[in-house]
Amino acid sequence: MHIWVVVEGDDHGMREGSCEILTAAGNVQGGVLAAAIVLAPNTEDLVKEVTEFGPQSIYLTEEWPESASGESLAEFLGELIEREQPGLVLAAETLFGRGLLTKTALRYQMPFFPDCISVSLEQDSLLFERLWYGERLSAFLTSAQERPVLATWREGLVNVKKRSGLNSHVQKLRPPSQRSNLIRFLEEIKADPRTVDLSEAEVIVAGGGGMGSAAGFQRIYELAELIGAAVGGSRVARDNGWIPLTRQIGQTGKIVAPSVIISCGISGATQHAFGMRDAKKIIAINKDKNAPIFKIADAGIVGDVHEVLPELIKRIREGKENARPMGA
Ligand SMILES: Cc1cc2nc3c(=O)[nH]c(=O)nc-3n(C[C@H](O)[C@H](O)[C@H](O)COP(=O)(O)OP(=O)(O)OC[C@H]3O[C@@H](n4cnc5c(N)ncnc54)[C@H](O)[C@@H]3O)c2cc1C
């Protein structure tokens, strides 16, 4: 089965989620990573990056129209899918990926499975795994239609792996049509890390029962603000009213997969660990050297959070002060 991946990127390069999905698509047993569709301006560097994942073809636009909108991109993608008939088209579960595939699916009447956590091929049928009931149950879904199927894949679940020695055939196509430009893209405004959905956060500072009180928990907010991280916590933190339910990490809270999580005064109970086990780096601060959190941590400090955190915050502040350019 031919699998396509819609690649998302900007001037800084390819989005991590696109790298993950290119990796995952190449790993689907019985599937072939047939094409990557690069829908972005300044594609030159992106194409180089995409080639490292070895899709057979890379489709991109001859030039990027000033007024490219979700509608015109959906039209571009939809017509390409109609013409080439791949079995599956994947994108990252992002605002862009979800928006684009939703519009394409609606317009071209294609089956769409958003927010999947895995995709597999079982006896020529595609199986899409999604989490249901507050993420406590896995549901496996399949499409009753044989048309090309669209799906978005949740970010942070796949370890990126490039494949060497493969050549991609780059094809430039006419840019998205201007016919349906009802909406224009103006600018991208970065989300405020303090309010960003925890499951999308790159860096998280999380606090637990060891923070002791609402006043003690303020240190978590202070550190998070200083390093541009999102705030999370354990159920004890939530039960004490230091964080809302949307900030609780774990089995009955959010599943997170940040690059780094700093876990402060959290025991690391199974139900909590379940929600943060996919973090790439776990740094734990706990006064009990036998706390289970140290079993899953990459780095740890055995100490009192009320001593360690103020010192850490002070040192980061000093580091930032010293890093300021002369005269600023
Ligand atoms: C069905 C079910 C679902 C659950 N779902 C979740 C969930 O989604 N998320 C979740 O988090 N929990 C969940 N729990 C609860 C879970 O079992 C634990 O009770 C909870 O995670 C404990 O939170 P905690 O580690 O912050 O607090 P505590 O158990 O109070 O642990 C505090 C930790 O901080 C350390 N500490 C104390 N004082 C200091 C200090 N001054 N400096 C440094 N370290 C200190 C202690 O050594 C200890 O390790 C669930 C439980 C059940 C039964």
Tab-separated table of C-alpha atoms and ligand atoms in Angstrom:
chain	number	residue	atom	x	y	z
A	1	MET	CA	0.000	0.000	0.000
A	2	HIS	CA	1.247	3.453	-0.925
A	3	ILE	CA	1.513	5.818	2.053
A	4	TRP	CA	1.883	9.576	1.719
A	5	VAL	CA	2.971	12.014	4.393
A	6	VAL	CA	2.110	15.713	4.455
A	7	VAL	CA	5.201	17.562	5.661
A	8	GLU	CA	4.932	20.687	7.775
A	9	GLY	CA	7.778	23.128	8.266
A	10	ASP	CA	8.937	26.703	8.374
A	11	ASP	CA	12.146	28.706	8.040
A	12	HIS	CA	13.641	26.734	10.927
A	13	GLY	CA	13.158	23.401	9.196
A	14	MET	CA	10.812	20.449	9.314
A	15	ARG	CA	8.417	20.133	12.251
A	16	GLU	CA	9.398	17.318	14.635
A	17	GLY	CA	5.947	15.736	14.189
A	18	SER	CA	6.521	15.434	10.429
A	19	CYS	CA	9.875	13.706	11.065
A	20	GLU	CA	8.068	11.278	13.396
A	21	ILE	CA	5.369	10.485	10.845
A	22	LEU	CA	7.868	10.013	8.019
A	23	THR	CA	9.622	7.506	10.320
A	24	ALA	CA	6.358	5.803	11.298
A	25	ALA	CA	5.093	5.619	7.703
A	26	GLY	CA	8.341	3.936	6.655
A	27	ASN	CA	7.788	1.344	9.403
A	28	VAL	CA	4.214	0.266	8.514
A	29	GLN	CA	4.487	-3.439	7.593
A	30	GLY	CA	3.131	-3.955	4.075
A	31	GLY	CA	3.269	-0.238	3.313
A	32	VAL	CA	5.619	1.837	1.180
A	33	LEU	CA	6.538	5.445	1.944
A	34	ALA	CA	5.554	6.466	-1.567
A	35	ALA	CA	5.505	10.238	-1.257
A	36	ALA	CA	6.026	13.246	0.958
A	37	ILE	CA	4.013	16.355	0.121
A	38	VAL	CA	5.867	19.474	1.209
A	39	LEU	CA	3.303	22.206	1.695
A	40	ALA	CA	5.398	25.125	2.853
A	41	PRO	CA	7.222	28.163	1.509
A	42	ASN	CA	11.052	27.995	1.176
A	43	THR	CA	11.075	24.299	0.407
A	44	GLU	CA	14.732	23.919	-0.560
A	45	ASP	CA	16.078	23.045	2.904
A	46	LEU	CA	12.938	21.112	3.785
A	47	VAL	CA	13.350	18.897	0.725
A	48	LYS	CA	16.895	18.029	1.820
A	49	GLU	CA	15.598	17.028	5.246
A	50	VAL	CA	12.707	15.001	3.814
A	51	THR	CA	15.047	13.098	1.470
A	52	GLU	CA	16.790	11.652	4.538
A	53	PHE	CA	13.633	9.659	5.284
A	54	GLY	CA	13.653	8.054	1.831
A	55	PRO	CA	10.188	8.655	0.323
A	56	GLN	CA	10.044	7.468	-3.290
A	57	SER	CA	8.716	10.860	-4.423
A	58	ILE	CA	8.594	14.337	-2.989
A	59	TYR	CA	5.864	16.641	-4.268
A	60	LEU	CA	6.172	20.384	-3.847
A	61	THR	CA	4.804	23.499	-5.445
A	62	GLU	CA	6.705	25.340	-8.197
A	63	GLU	CA	6.336	28.527	-6.199
A	64	TRP	CA	4.503	29.351	-3.008
A	65	PRO	CA	1.503	31.649	-3.551
A	66	GLU	CA	1.391	34.684	-1.232
A	67	SER	CA	-2.189	33.956	-0.336
A	68	ALA	CA	-2.053	30.181	0.157
A	69	SER	CA	-4.950	29.273	2.435
A	70	GLY	CA	-6.252	26.117	4.065
A	71	GLU	CA	-8.924	25.863	1.354
A	72	SER	CA	-6.518	26.178	-1.560
A	73	LEU	CA	-4.059	23.723	0.035
A	74	ALA	CA	-6.872	21.239	0.604
A	75	GLU	CA	-7.851	21.601	-3.036
A	76	PHE	CA	-4.246	21.072	-4.124
A	77	LEU	CA	-3.834	18.007	-1.913
A	78	GLY	CA	-7.268	16.598	-2.721
A	79	GLU	CA	-6.714	16.791	-6.480
A	80	LEU	CA	-3.322	15.132	-6.138
A	81	ILE	CA	-4.831	12.316	-4.058
A	82	GLU	CA	-7.726	11.878	-6.519
A	83	ARG	CA	-5.245	11.596	-9.358
A	84	GLU	CA	-2.643	9.278	-7.761
A	85	GLN	CA	-4.906	7.262	-5.416
A	86	PRO	CA	-2.499	6.431	-2.539
A	87	GLY	CA	-3.931	4.078	0.088
A	88	LEU	CA	-3.232	6.329	3.077
A	89	VAL	CA	-2.340	9.993	3.623
A	90	LEU	CA	-0.859	10.924	7.011
A	91	ALA	CA	-0.170	14.257	8.661
A	92	ALA	CA	0.867	15.280	12.159
A	93	GLU	CA	-1.960	15.951	14.613
A	94	THR	CA	-1.337	19.707	14.659
A	95	LEU	CA	-3.544	22.691	13.954
A	96	PHE	CA	-2.202	22.667	10.393
A	97	GLY	CA	-2.375	18.890	9.840
A	98	ARG	CA	-5.825	18.422	11.396
A	99	GLY	CA	-7.205	21.508	9.594
A	100	LEU	CA	-5.844	20.525	6.202
A	101	LEU	CA	-6.985	16.898	6.300
A	102	THR	CA	-10.413	17.831	7.688
A	103	LYS	CA	-10.971	20.224	4.792
A	104	THR	CA	-9.645	17.710	2.244
A	105	ALA	CA	-11.791	14.895	3.652
A	106	LEU	CA	-14.947	17.022	3.626
A	107	ARG	CA	-14.409	18.398	0.186
A	108	TYR	CA	-13.425	15.133	-1.498
A	109	GLN	CA	-15.554	12.803	0.662
A	110	MET	CA	-12.632	10.766	1.952
A	111	PRO	CA	-12.614	8.794	5.236
A	112	PHE	CA	-10.625	10.619	7.954
A	113	PHE	CA	-9.250	9.308	11.284
A	114	PRO	CA	-7.911	12.164	13.422
A	115	ASP	CA	-5.557	11.927	16.418
A	116	CYS	CA	-4.380	8.322	15.952
A	117	ILE	CA	-1.628	6.893	18.129
A	118	SER	CA	-0.759	4.077	15.729
A	119	VAL	CA	-1.616	2.870	12.251
A	120	SER	CA	-1.095	-0.653	10.958
A	121	LEU	CA	-2.011	-2.854	8.019
A	122	GLU	CA	-3.755	-6.123	8.883
A	123	GLN	CA	-4.645	-8.348	5.905
A	124	ASP	CA	-4.856	-5.338	3.557
A	125	SER	CA	-7.099	-3.421	5.971
A	126	LEU	CA	-5.852	-0.292	7.669
A	127	LEU	CA	-6.272	-0.267	11.453
A	128	PHE	CA	-6.233	3.080	13.252
A	129	GLU	CA	-5.681	3.135	17.020
A	130	ARG	CA	-7.247	6.019	18.964
A	131	LEU	CA	-7.608	6.676	22.688
A	132	TRP	CA	-11.128	6.945	24.084
A	133	TYR	CA	-12.820	7.611	27.429
A	134	GLY	CA	-10.299	10.088	28.785
A	135	GLU	CA	-7.545	8.041	27.145
A	136	ARG	CA	-8.281	4.959	29.267
A	137	LEU	CA	-9.354	2.729	26.359
A	138	SER	CA	-7.751	1.987	23.015
A	139	ALA	CA	-10.156	1.767	20.079
A	140	PHE	CA	-9.111	0.134	16.803
A	141	LEU	CA	-11.034	1.515	13.830
A	142	THR	CA	-11.065	0.677	10.168
A	143	SER	CA	-12.612	2.244	7.090
A	144	ALA	CA	-15.510	0.621	5.290
A	145	GLN	CA	-14.531	2.408	2.080
A	146	GLU	CA	-11.618	1.581	-0.167
A	147	ARG	CA	-11.000	5.179	-1.143
A	148	PRO	CA	-7.750	6.816	-0.030
A	149	VAL	CA	-7.949	7.195	3.732
A	150	LEU	CA	-6.679	10.235	5.638
A	151	ALA	CA	-5.372	10.240	9.213
A	152	THR	CA	-3.487	12.464	11.613
A	153	TRP	CA	-0.953	10.929	13.993
A	154	ARG	CA	-0.365	12.324	17.476
A	155	GLU	CA	3.039	13.921	17.964
A	156	GLY	CA	5.630	12.748	20.472
A	157	LEU	CA	5.032	8.990	20.153
A	158	VAL	CA	7.640	7.895	17.622
A	159	ASN	CA	11.438	8.024	17.858
A	160	VAL	CA	12.730	9.701	14.723
A	161	LYS	CA	14.936	7.486	12.561
A	162	LYS	CA	16.363	8.496	9.201
A	163	ARG	CA	17.067	6.008	6.424
A	164	SER	CA	20.217	6.387	4.389
A	165	GLY	CA	21.066	5.454	0.811
A	166	LEU	CA	17.621	6.105	-0.685
A	167	ASN	CA	16.896	8.515	-3.509
A	168	SER	CA	13.712	10.534	-3.794
A	169	HIS	CA	12.270	11.743	-7.074
A	170	VAL	CA	11.374	15.428	-6.612
A	171	GLN	CA	8.362	16.652	-8.573
A	172	LYS	CA	7.325	20.293	-8.730
A	173	LEU	CA	3.637	20.897	-9.345
A	174	ARG	CA	1.523	23.920	-10.148
A	175	PRO	CA	0.806	25.929	-6.978
A	176	PRO	CA	-2.504	25.628	-5.175
A	177	SER	CA	-5.334	27.169	-7.157
A	178	GLN	CA	-6.538	30.616	-6.155
A	179	ARG	CA	-10.170	29.696	-6.702
A	180	SER	CA	-11.163	29.121	-3.125
A	181	ASN	CA	-9.146	31.723	-1.262
A	182	LEU	CA	-11.743	32.794	1.260
A	183	ILE	CA	-9.185	32.886	4.067
A	184	ARG	CA	-5.672	34.310	3.976
A	185	PHE	CA	-2.766	33.313	6.191
A	186	LEU	CA	-1.352	36.451	7.859
A	187	GLU	CA	1.124	35.392	10.540
A	188	GLU	CA	1.914	32.639	13.022
A	189	ILE	CA	1.768	33.666	16.680
A	190	LYS	CA	3.606	31.302	19.032
A	191	ALA	CA	1.474	29.857	21.822
A	192	ASP	CA	2.096	31.065	25.375
A	193	PRO	CA	3.852	28.103	27.070
A	194	ARG	CA	1.967	28.836	30.327
A	195	THR	CA	-1.390	28.193	28.707
A	196	VAL	CA	-0.471	25.759	25.923
A	197	ASP	CA	-2.209	22.373	26.045
A	198	LEU	CA	0.073	20.120	28.141
A	199	SER	CA	0.045	17.387	25.517
A	200	GLU	CA	1.673	19.831	23.063
A	201	ALA	CA	4.200	21.346	25.487
A	202	GLU	CA	7.893	21.006	24.662
A	203	VAL	CA	9.082	21.600	28.239
A	204	ILE	CA	7.067	20.980	31.413
A	205	VAL	CA	7.741	21.796	35.058
A	206	ALA	CA	5.525	19.553	37.179
A	207	GLY	CA	4.883	19.705	40.916
A	208	GLY	CA	3.408	17.207	43.340
A	209	GLY	CA	2.515	16.705	46.972
A	210	GLY	CA	6.106	17.488	47.966
A	211	MET	CA	5.530	21.176	47.136
A	212	GLY	CA	3.612	21.272	50.424
A	213	SER	CA	1.210	24.179	49.901
A	214	ALA	CA	-0.229	26.586	47.317
A	215	ALA	CA	2.488	29.075	48.262
A	216	GLY	CA	5.147	26.374	47.847
A	217	PHE	CA	3.702	25.466	44.446
A	218	GLN	CA	4.344	29.041	43.257
A	219	ARG	CA	7.981	27.993	42.774
A	220	ILE	CA	6.786	25.686	39.995
A	221	TYR	CA	5.112	28.630	38.201
A	222	GLU	CA	8.195	30.766	38.790
A	223	LEU	CA	10.599	28.223	37.285
A	224	ALA	CA	8.228	27.487	34.386
A	225	GLU	CA	7.955	31.164	33.507
A	226	LEU	CA	11.701	31.609	33.676
A	227	ILE	CA	12.467	28.809	31.226
A	228	GLY	CA	9.346	29.143	29.044
A	229	ALA	CA	7.817	25.857	30.195
A	230	ALA	CA	4.238	24.739	30.751
A	231	VAL	CA	3.051	23.892	34.277
A	232	GLY	CA	1.734	20.440	35.163
A	233	GLY	CA	1.347	18.331	38.265
A	234	SER	CA	0.263	15.145	39.955
A	235	ARG	CA	-3.196	14.272	41.231
A	236	VAL	CA	-2.217	15.363	44.721
A	237	ALA	CA	-1.422	18.818	43.272
A	238	ARG	CA	-4.820	18.821	41.603
A	239	ASP	CA	-6.674	17.525	44.684
A	240	ASN	CA	-5.105	20.369	46.670
A	241	GLY	CA	-6.333	22.879	44.086
A	242	TRP	CA	-2.809	23.997	43.057
A	243	ILE	CA	-3.509	23.110	39.412
A	244	PRO	CA	-6.732	22.577	37.415
A	245	LEU	CA	-7.652	19.129	36.091
A	246	THR	CA	-6.398	20.147	32.605
A	247	ARG	CA	-2.869	20.351	34.106
A	248	GLN	CA	-2.918	16.938	35.831
A	249	ILE	CA	-0.570	14.393	34.291
A	250	GLY	CA	-1.333	10.680	34.452
A	251	GLN	CA	-3.830	7.942	33.922
A	252	THR	CA	-6.809	10.151	34.773
A	253	GLY	CA	-5.154	13.304	33.467
A	254	LYS	CA	-3.104	14.222	30.413
A	255	ILE	CA	-0.631	12.036	28.546
A	256	VAL	CA	2.387	14.193	27.814
A	257	ALA	CA	5.492	13.691	25.677
A	258	PRO	CA	7.671	16.779	26.081
A	259	SER	CA	11.367	16.978	25.270
A	260	VAL	CA	12.034	17.674	28.948
A	261	ILE	CA	9.965	17.354	32.127
A	262	ILE	CA	11.246	18.618	35.485
A	263	SER	CA	9.364	16.688	38.121
A	264	CYS	CA	9.413	18.314	41.586
A	265	GLY	CA	8.182	16.640	44.765
A	266	ILE	CA	6.388	13.922	42.818
A	267	SER	CA	6.684	10.304	43.985
A	268	GLY	CA	6.333	8.813	40.494
A	269	ALA	CA	3.386	6.517	41.329
A	270	THR	CA	2.395	4.199	38.456
A	271	GLN	CA	-0.713	6.201	37.582
A	272	HIS	CA	1.326	9.393	37.290
A	273	ALA	CA	4.281	7.788	35.485
A	274	PHE	CA	1.825	6.386	32.903
A	275	GLY	CA	1.162	9.933	31.724
A	276	MET	CA	4.763	11.069	31.342
A	277	ARG	CA	6.708	7.947	30.378
A	278	ASP	CA	7.150	9.219	26.786
A	279	ALA	CA	8.983	12.362	27.886
A	280	LYS	CA	12.387	12.352	26.194
A	281	LYS	CA	14.261	13.531	29.313
A	282	ILE	CA	12.958	13.286	32.874
A	283	ILE	CA	14.678	15.325	35.581
A	284	ALA	CA	13.444	14.573	39.103
A	285	ILE	CA	13.833	16.434	42.390
A	286	ASN	CA	12.732	14.451	45.443
A	287	LYS	CA	13.994	14.258	49.015
A	288	ASP	CA	13.491	10.488	49.169
A	289	LYS	CA	16.279	8.708	47.289
A	290	ASN	CA	14.058	5.602	47.021
A	291	ALA	CA	11.147	7.447	45.374
A	292	PRO	CA	9.963	5.509	42.269
A	293	ILE	CA	10.417	8.627	40.104
A	294	PHE	CA	14.186	8.045	40.210
A	295	LYS	CA	13.666	4.675	38.464
A	296	ILE	CA	12.428	6.434	35.324
A	297	ALA	CA	14.425	9.674	35.599
A	298	ASP	CA	17.370	10.450	33.319
A	299	ALA	CA	18.805	12.817	35.918
A	300	GLY	CA	17.880	13.376	39.529
A	301	ILE	CA	18.552	15.569	42.552
A	302	VAL	CA	17.954	14.061	45.978
A	303	GLY	CA	17.012	17.092	48.004
A	304	ASP	CA	14.328	19.331	49.432
A	305	VAL	CA	12.413	21.205	46.700
A	306	HIS	CA	12.204	24.228	49.002
A	307	GLU	CA	15.986	24.461	48.928
A	308	VAL	CA	16.772	23.143	45.442
A	309	LEU	CA	14.192	25.166	43.481
A	310	PRO	CA	15.047	28.628	44.890
A	311	GLU	CA	18.735	27.932	44.223
A	312	LEU	CA	17.989	26.678	40.696
A	313	ILE	CA	15.817	29.724	39.963
A	314	LYS	CA	18.517	32.057	41.336
A	315	ARG	CA	21.234	30.439	39.173
A	316	ILE	CA	19.123	30.536	36.000
A	317	ARG	CA	18.335	34.235	36.648
A	318	GLU	CA	22.038	34.966	37.152
A	319	GLY	CA	22.889	33.035	33.995
A	320	LYS	CA	20.356	35.059	32.028
A	321	GLU	CA	21.657	38.341	33.472
A	322	ASN	CA	25.224	37.443	32.523
A	323	ALA	CA	24.157	36.389	29.043
A	324	ARG	CA	22.688	39.841	28.312
A	325	PRO	CA	24.668	41.760	25.713
A	326	MET	CA	26.871	44.623	26.985
A	327	GLY	CA	24.931	47.838	27.451
A	328	ALA	CA	21.505	46.153	27.277
B	1	LIG	C1	-7.379	4.929	39.548
B	1	LIG	C2	-6.319	5.929	39.922
B	1	LIG	C3	-5.977	6.884	38.992
B	1	LIG	C4	-4.992	7.826	39.317
B	1	LIG	N1	-4.628	8.751	38.367
B	1	LIG	C5	-3.623	9.599	38.658
B	1	LIG	C6	-3.172	10.546	37.683
B	1	LIG	O1	-3.721	10.669	36.587
B	1	LIG	N2	-2.129	11.325	38.003
B	1	LIG	C7	-1.488	11.267	39.208
B	1	LIG	O2	-0.509	12.020	39.411
B	1	LIG	N3	-1.913	10.393	40.144
B	1	LIG	C8	-2.962	9.587	39.909
B	1	LIG	N4	-3.365	8.734	40.867
B	1	LIG	C9	-2.804	8.868	42.223
B	1	LIG	C10	-1.439	8.208	42.364
B	1	LIG	O3	-1.615	6.869	42.751
B	1	LIG	C11	-0.615	8.933	43.466
B	1	LIG	O4	-1.360	8.960	44.659
B	1	LIG	C12	-0.236	10.361	43.106
B	1	LIG	O5	0.382	10.397	41.831
B	1	LIG	C13	0.750	10.887	44.157
B	1	LIG	O6	1.073	12.218	43.858
B	1	LIG	P1	2.437	12.832	44.378
B	1	LIG	O7	3.545	11.922	44.044
B	1	LIG	O8	2.517	14.231	43.913
B	1	LIG	O9	2.188	12.946	45.952
B	1	LIG	P2	2.690	12.111	47.175
B	1	LIG	O10	2.300	10.698	47.109
B	1	LIG	O11	2.259	12.921	48.345
B	1	LIG	O12	4.275	12.138	47.072
B	1	LIG	C14	5.035	13.280	47.314
B	1	LIG	C15	6.473	13.018	46.951
B	1	LIG	O13	7.212	14.187	47.182
B	1	LIG	C16	8.357	13.879	47.958
B	1	LIG	N5	8.563	15.024	48.857
B	1	LIG	C17	7.842	15.378	49.944
B	1	LIG	N6	8.313	16.542	50.451
B	1	LIG	C18	9.360	16.902	49.657
B	1	LIG	C19	10.244	18.004	49.659
B	1	LIG	N7	10.167	18.973	50.563
B	1	LIG	N8	11.210	18.045	48.710
B	1	LIG	C20	11.328	17.063	47.787
B	1	LIG	N9	10.504	16.011	47.739
B	1	LIG	C21	9.533	15.935	48.648
B	1	LIG	C22	8.043	12.608	48.717
B	1	LIG	O14	9.247	11.907	48.978
B	1	LIG	C23	7.130	11.896	47.742
B	1	LIG	O15	7.871	11.079	46.889
B	1	LIG	C24	-4.353	7.792	40.576
B	1	LIG	C25	-4.723	6.801	41.512
B	1	LIG	C26	-5.696	5.897	41.182
B	1	LIG	C27	-6.051	4.828	42.189
